Every structure is written in structure tokens, then in C-alpha cells.
Coordinates of C-alpha atoms in Angstrom, one line a residue:
X1 CA 0.3 -13.5 -42.6
X2 CA 1.0 -12.5 -39.0
X3 CA 4.4 -13.6 -37.6
X4 CA 4.4 -16.7 -35.4
X5 CA 6.6 -17.6 -32.5
X6 CA 8.5 -19.9 -34.8
X7 CA 9.3 -17.0 -37.1
X8 CA 10.7 -15.1 -34.2
X9 CA 12.8 -18.0 -33.0
X10 CA 14.3 -18.6 -36.4
X11 CA 15.1 -14.9 -37.0
X12 CA 16.6 -14.6 -33.5
X13 CA 18.6 -17.8 -33.7
X14 CA 17.1 -19.3 -30.6
X15 CA 14.7 -22.2 -29.7
X16 CA 11.0 -21.6 -29.6
X17 CA 11.0 -22.2 -25.9
X18 CA 13.4 -19.3 -25.4
X19 CA 11.0 -17.0 -27.2
X20 CA 8.2 -18.2 -25.0
X21 CA 10.2 -17.6 -21.9
X22 CA 11.1 -14.1 -23.1
X23 CA 7.5 -13.2 -22.9
X24 CA 6.3 -15.3 -20.1
X25 CA 9.3 -15.2 -17.7
X26 CA 11.7 -12.6 -19.0
X27 CA 13.7 -12.6 -15.8
X28 CA 14.8 -16.2 -16.6
X29 CA 16.3 -15.2 -20.0
X30 CA 19.8 -13.8 -20.5
X31 CA 19.4 -10.0 -20.9
X32 CA 21.3 -10.0 -24.3
X33 CA 19.2 -12.8 -25.7
X34 CA 16.0 -11.3 -24.3
X35 CA 16.8 -7.9 -25.9
X36 CA 17.5 -9.6 -29.3
X37 CA 14.3 -11.6 -29.2
X38 CA 12.2 -8.6 -28.3
X39 CA 13.8 -6.5 -31.1
X40 CA 13.1 -9.3 -33.7
X41 CA 9.6 -9.6 -32.4
X42 CA 9.0 -5.9 -32.7
X43 CA 10.5 -5.9 -36.3
X44 CA 8.2 -8.8 -37.3
X45 CA 5.2 -7.4 -35.6
X46 CA 4.8 -10.5 -33.4
X47 CA 2.4 -10.3 -30.4
X48 CA 2.0 -13.3 -28.1
X49 CA -1.6 -14.7 -27.9
X50 CA -2.4 -14.4 -24.2
X51 CA -5.6 -16.4 -24.5
X52 CA -3.7 -19.3 -26.1
X53 CA -0.9 -19.1 -23.6
X54 CA -3.4 -19.2 -20.7
X55 CA -4.9 -22.4 -22.1
X56 CA -1.5 -24.0 -22.3
X57 CA 0.0 -22.7 -19.1
X58 CA -3.1 -22.2 -16.9
X59 CA -1.8 -18.7 -16.3
X60 CA -3.7 -15.5 -17.3
X61 CA -0.7 -13.2 -16.7
X62 CA -3.1 -10.8 -15.0
X63 CA -3.1 -9.7 -11.3
X64 CA -5.7 -8.0 -9.2
X65 CA -5.0 -5.1 -7.0
X66 CA -7.7 -4.2 -4.5
X67 CA -7.5 -1.0 -2.4
X68 CA -9.7 0.4 0.3
X69 CA -10.2 3.9 -1.2
X70 CA -8.6 4.8 -4.5
X71 CA -9.2 8.5 -3.8
X72 CA -6.9 8.3 -0.8
X73 CA -3.5 9.7 -2.0
X74 CA -1.7 7.0 -0.1
X75 CA -2.6 4.4 -2.7
X76 CA -1.7 5.9 -6.2
X77 CA 2.1 5.6 -5.7
X78 CA 1.7 2.0 -4.6
X79 CA -0.6 1.2 -7.6
X80 CA 1.7 2.9 -10.1
X81 CA 4.8 1.1 -8.8
X82 CA 3.0 -2.3 -8.8
X83 CA 1.7 -1.8 -12.3
X84 CA 5.1 -0.7 -13.7
X85 CA 6.9 -3.6 -11.9
X86 CA 4.3 -6.1 -13.1
X87 CA 4.9 -5.0 -16.7
X88 CA 8.5 -5.9 -16.4
X89 CA 7.4 -9.5 -15.6
X90 CA 4.9 -9.5 -18.5
X91 CA 1.9 -9.1 -16.2
X92 CA -1.1 -6.7 -16.3
X93 CA -2.8 -5.4 -13.2
X94 CA -6.5 -4.9 -12.7
X95 CA -7.3 -2.3 -10.1
X96 CA -10.4 -2.3 -8.0
X97 CA -11.7 0.0 -5.2
X98 CA -13.8 -1.2 -2.2
X99 CA -14.8 2.2 -0.9
X100 CA -13.9 1.0 2.6
X101 CA -16.7 -1.7 2.4
X102 CA -15.7 -5.2 3.4
X103 CA -18.7 -6.7 1.6
X104 CA -17.7 -5.0 -1.6
X105 CA -14.1 -6.3 -1.0
X106 CA -15.3 -9.9 -0.8
X107 CA -17.4 -9.5 -3.9
X108 CA -14.4 -8.1 -5.9
X109 CA -12.1 -10.9 -4.7
X110 CA -14.6 -13.6 -5.8
X111 CA -15.0 -11.8 -9.2
X112 CA -11.3 -11.3 -9.8
X113 CA -10.4 -14.9 -8.7
X114 CA -11.7 -16.2 -12.1
X115 CA -9.7 -13.7 -14.1
X116 CA -6.3 -13.4 -12.5
X117 CA -3.4 -15.5 -11.2
X118 CA -3.3 -13.7 -7.9
X119 CA -4.6 -10.7 -5.9
X120 CA -2.8 -7.9 -4.0
X121 CA -5.0 -6.9 -1.0
X122 CA -4.0 -3.4 0.1
X123 CA -5.2 -2.3 3.6
X124 CA -8.1 -4.8 3.5
X125 CA -11.2 -4.2 5.7
X126 CA -12.2 -7.9 5.8
X127 CA -11.7 -9.9 8.9
X128 CA -8.7 -12.3 9.1
X129 CA -11.0 -15.2 9.0
X130 CA -12.7 -14.0 5.8
X131 CA -9.3 -13.4 4.1
X132 CA -8.1 -16.9 5.1
X133 CA -11.3 -18.4 3.7
X134 CA -11.1 -16.5 0.3
X135 CA -7.4 -17.4 0.0
X136 CA -8.5 -20.9 -0.9
X137 CA -9.8 -19.6 -4.2
X138 CA -6.8 -17.4 -5.3
X139 CA -3.3 -16.6 -4.1
X140 CA -3.0 -13.4 -2.0
X141 CA -0.4 -11.0 -0.9
X142 CA -1.6 -8.7 1.9
X143 CA -0.2 -5.2 2.0
X144 CA -0.2 -3.0 5.1
X145 CA -1.7 -5.6 7.4
X146 CA -0.5 -8.8 8.9
X147 CA -2.6 -12.0 8.4
X148 CA -1.1 -15.1 9.9
X149 CA 0.1 -17.7 7.3
X150 CA -0.3 -15.2 4.4
X151 CA 2.5 -13.6 2.3
X152 CA 2.6 -10.1 3.6
X153 CA 4.3 -6.7 2.9
X154 CA 4.3 -4.4 5.9
X155 CA 5.4 -0.8 6.2
X156 CA 6.6 -0.6 9.8
X157 CA 4.0 1.8 11.2
X158 CA 4.9 0.7 14.7
X159 CA 8.4 2.1 14.1
X160 CA 7.0 5.3 12.6
X161 CA 4.5 5.8 15.4
X162 CA 7.2 5.4 18.0
X163 CA 9.4 8.0 16.3
X164 CA 6.5 10.4 16.1
X165 CA 5.6 10.1 19.8
X166 CA 9.2 10.4 20.8
X167 CA 9.5 13.5 18.6
X168 CA 6.5 15.1 20.3
X169 CA 7.8 14.1 23.8
X170 CA 11.2 15.6 22.9
X171 CA 9.4 18.9 22.2
X172 CA 7.8 18.8 25.7
X173 CA 4.4 17.4 24.8
X174 CA 3.5 15.2 27.8
X175 CA -0.2 14.7 26.8
X176 CA -0.6 13.3 23.3
X177 CA -3.8 12.4 21.5
X178 CA -3.8 9.4 19.1
X179 CA -6.6 10.1 16.5
X180 CA -7.2 6.6 15.1
X181 CA -8.8 5.3 11.9
X182 CA -11.7 3.1 11.0
X183 CA -13.1 0.6 13.5
X184 CA -11.0 -2.6 13.6
X185 CA -8.1 -1.0 11.7
X186 CA -4.9 -3.1 12.0
X187 CA -2.8 0.1 11.5
X188 CA -4.6 1.9 14.3
X189 CA -3.9 -1.1 16.6
X190 CA -0.2 -1.1 15.8
X191 CA 0.1 2.7 16.2
X192 CA -1.6 2.4 19.6
X193 CA 0.7 -0.4 20.8
X194 CA 3.8 1.4 19.7
X195 CA 2.7 4.8 21.2
X196 CA 1.9 3.1 24.5
X197 CA 5.4 1.7 24.7
X198 CA 6.9 5.2 24.9
X199 CA 7.6 6.2 28.5
X200 CA 6.6 9.5 30.1
X201 CA 3.7 10.4 27.8
X202 CA 0.1 10.5 28.8
X203 CA -1.9 9.2 25.8
X204 CA -5.5 9.9 24.9
X205 CA -7.1 7.6 22.3
X206 CA -9.8 9.2 20.2
X207 CA -11.7 7.1 17.6
X208 CA -12.8 5.4 15.6
X209 CA -12.6 8.0 12.8
X210 CA -13.2 8.1 9.1
X211 CA -9.8 8.1 7.4
X212 CA -10.4 11.3 5.5
X213 CA -10.2 15.0 5.9
X214 CA -13.8 15.0 7.1
X215 CA -12.8 12.5 9.8
X216 CA -10.1 14.9 11.0
X217 CA -12.5 17.9 11.0
X218 CA -15.0 15.8 13.0
X219 CA -12.3 14.9 15.6
X220 CA -11.2 18.5 16.2
X221 CA -13.7 19.2 19.0
X222 CA -12.6 16.1 20.9
X223 CA -8.9 16.9 20.4
X224 CA -9.5 20.5 21.6
X225 CA -11.3 19.3 24.7
X226 CA -8.8 16.5 25.5
X227 CA -6.1 18.8 26.9
X228 CA -3.5 17.2 24.5
X229 CA -0.8 19.5 23.1
X230 CA 0.4 16.9 20.7
X231 CA -1.5 14.7 18.2
X232 CA -0.6 11.7 16.1
X233 CA -3.2 11.3 13.4
X234 CA -4.1 8.1 11.6
X235 CA -3.0 9.5 8.2
X236 CA -2.1 12.8 6.5
X237 CA -5.7 13.4 5.4
X238 CA -7.0 13.1 8.9
X239 CA -4.2 15.4 10.1
X240 CA -4.9 18.1 7.5
X241 CA -8.7 18.0 8.4
X242 CA -7.8 18.2 12.0
X243 CA -5.6 21.2 11.5
X244 CA -8.4 23.0 9.7
X245 CA -10.9 22.0 12.4
X246 CA -8.6 23.3 15.2
X247 CA -8.0 26.6 13.2
X248 CA -11.8 27.1 13.1
X249 CA -11.9 26.8 16.9
X250 CA -9.1 29.3 17.3
X251 CA -6.5 26.7 18.2
X252 CA -3.2 27.4 16.4
X253 CA -0.9 24.7 14.9
X254 CA 1.9 24.4 16.1
X255 CA 1.6 27.2 18.6
X256 CA -1.1 25.6 20.7
X257 CA -1.2 22.0 19.4
X258 CA 1.4 20.1 17.4
X259 CA 0.1 17.6 14.8
X260 CA 1.9 14.6 13.1
X261 CA 0.4 12.7 10.2
X262 CA 1.2 9.4 8.5
X263 CA 1.9 8.6 4.8
X264 CA 3.9 11.7 3.5
X265 CA 1.5 12.5 0.7
X266 CA 2.2 15.4 -1.7
X267 CA -0.7 17.5 -0.3
X268 CA 0.9 17.4 3.2
X269 CA 4.0 19.2 1.8
X270 CA 1.8 21.9 0.3
X271 CA -0.4 22.3 3.4
X272 CA 0.1 25.3 5.7
X273 CA 1.7 24.6 8.0
X274 CA 3.7 22.0 6.1
X275 CA 2.9 18.7 7.7
X276 CA 5.3 16.7 9.9
X277 CA 4.6 13.1 9.0
X278 CA 5.7 9.5 9.1
X279 CA 6.9 8.6 5.6
X280 CA 5.6 5.3 4.3
X281 CA 7.5 3.5 1.5
X282 CA 4.4 2.9 -0.6
X283 CA 6.1 2.5 -4.0
X284 CA 8.6 0.0 -2.6
X285 CA 5.8 -1.9 -1.0
X286 CA 4.0 -2.1 -4.4
X287 CA 7.0 -3.6 -6.1
X288 CA 7.7 -6.0 -3.2
X289 CA 4.1 -7.2 -3.2
X290 CA 4.3 -8.0 -6.9
X291 CA 7.5 -10.0 -6.4
X292 CA 6.0 -12.0 -3.5
X293 CA 2.7 -12.7 -5.4
X294 CA 4.5 -14.0 -8.5
X295 CA 6.7 -16.1 -6.3
X296 CA 3.6 -17.5 -4.6
X297 CA 2.0 -18.2 -8.0
X298 CA 5.0 -20.0 -9.3
X299 CA 6.0 -21.9 -6.1
X300 CA 2.9 -22.2 -4.1
X301 CA 1.9 -20.1 -1.1
X302 CA 4.6 -19.4 1.5
X303 CA 4.1 -17.2 4.6
X304 CA 6.8 -14.7 3.6
X305 CA 6.8 -11.5 5.7
X306 CA 8.6 -8.5 4.3
X307 CA 8.8 -5.4 6.5
X308 CA 9.9 -2.0 5.1
X309 CA 11.3 0.7 7.3
X310 CA 9.4 4.0 7.9
X311 CA 10.9 7.4 8.9
X312 CA 9.8 10.7 10.4
X313 CA 9.9 13.8 8.2
X314 CA 9.8 16.9 10.4
X315 CA 8.3 20.0 8.9
X316 CA 6.2 22.9 10.3
X317 CA 3.2 21.4 12.1
X318 CA 5.2 20.4 15.2
X319 CA 6.9 22.7 17.7
X320 CA 7.6 23.2 21.4
X321 CA 4.8 22.5 23.8
X322 CA 3.1 25.7 25.0
X323 CA 3.9 27.0 28.4
X324 CA 1.3 25.9 31.0
X325 CA -1.3 28.6 31.7
X326 CA -0.7 30.5 35.0
X327 CA -3.0 29.3 37.8

């Protein structure tokens, strides 16, 4: 016969409730006791019945994680970190991709609400009003966007954008193009606000743009015609596409135009030139989001706001502004 929770409790020398907590809330159990219970459970071949536990506790021990575009290299480190951290809390994570479509996003939230204890919304494309309405059905934590009254994890793109513009200004770039992302993007708005706060720089705002390499390629003609010698792109994919598009037009990076991306994805470090970028703490954001969501599930929704610092990584795609052409 299969081992039961009582068998594990007896062999471990603990109460049945301690065994239950070891699997349902391991962070509440003394580490020595937890390790002993887990070792006995492994020896006896005991596996907790999740369906039975869900009926008893009302908890599925599943979380949903919805991203705007799973093919975007920004998201995998966040997903991986969230999944690994959730496992330490005895939770599983279901990942879903909206393909940048707010209607698909709403459909996924409604479907997952019946199967999970809470949902992590990463860079959502829905309006704030829609997110607030759907929040009545399932606990949320929003990542990479601020929604009033909602638990939120932000990576401080405002700080990063300011550092990027100051870096370009320090290199003598007095006219800088901000190549934004999708229409209505919260990140684009924060980047614009932060960039506008830097004195002595003439800003050109170009967008909206698709947040991909193709979006960067498509923006190259506007950038080349703008007269800007420095560019801050919505993300690294846009920046790399932009560099390729500029190269096709005979514009050299960084000789003629300096380009800064956002995210610090691996591909940017392999690009030629290697990409100067705003590093985003995506893995830390994934772990923090899981903690806030489980806190919200256990204690009820609280409007906790966690903001993680960003930083500028200077590589090869930025350099001194070119000398003005002789009149």
C-alpha cells in the first residue's frame, strides 16, 4: 500500500500537521525538521495528493504567469527565476503567452482564474481599468507596470533611462532620439518622462514601434532623418534591429550614431558592436513577484510596491558625438 501522511508523521516523530506544513508551507517549518520529514517521505515513497489538499484548503498550489511575448529574450530569465522560486514554496507555475494581444491576455486570465491561486501579469497590454476588473476574480501581481491599488514589482526604467540619456549627453550627443515601444506602453511613458527631465538635451520621440528587431529596422529611416546622433531604444531587440537598419543606410554605430538598448539580453553582448544597455533585474523581479503573490494569496490583496534598481552597462555601441559637418 502507498505510504500515507500518518506513516510519514510516525516515522519522522512529528505531528501530522507538521508533515502537512512541510509540503504546503515549508518556510514555516524548522529547517532541520523539514529536511527530516522530506527525507522520510522520500524513503517511504510518499507523495501528497494535491487534488485532495485543494479540496481541504481551497488552494491549488498553482500560479499563472502571463507574458506579452515569450519569444522576447527579456522574459525567460524572469520565468525561470519565478518557477524555481515557486518550487521552493511548493507551488507550480503555468506559463502563457499573449503575443502582445490584450484580448488574448483577458481570455487567458479568465481561463487561468479557475485553475490557479493567483496570476503574475508581466508587462500586460490590457488597460488599467480591465486589469482592475479582472482582479476581482483572482489575485494579481503586476510586473513591469504600475497599476494603482495592485501589488506591483517594478524595475526602475525611469532611473535607467535617465542614466542612458546622461551617458549620451556626457559623450556630447545634444540631440537624442527616443525610439519607443508599442502604443500605450507604460514603459515607453516612463522612459519619456525620465528622458525629458535631463537638461541640455534636444529629444526626438519616434513611435510607436513593434518591440522587436523588425521594429528597430523599420525605425532606422526615421532615426537617420531625425538628425539625432544618440538613440535610446525601447529594448535591446529594437536597438539591434536599429543598428542593422542604420548600417544598411551607411550610418555607422557608434561613429555616426550611438545606440543604447534596454534589458541587457545575452544577444546584446554578442552583437557587433556589443550593445550599451540598461540592465534590468528580471530574475530578481520574478522571485519578488512570487513572494508578493503568495503573500497576497495568504493575507488578502495589499497594494505593495517593490521597486528594483536598474543600471547602465557601457559597451561598444556608444561613443563620442561626431564633429559637426563644416558649413
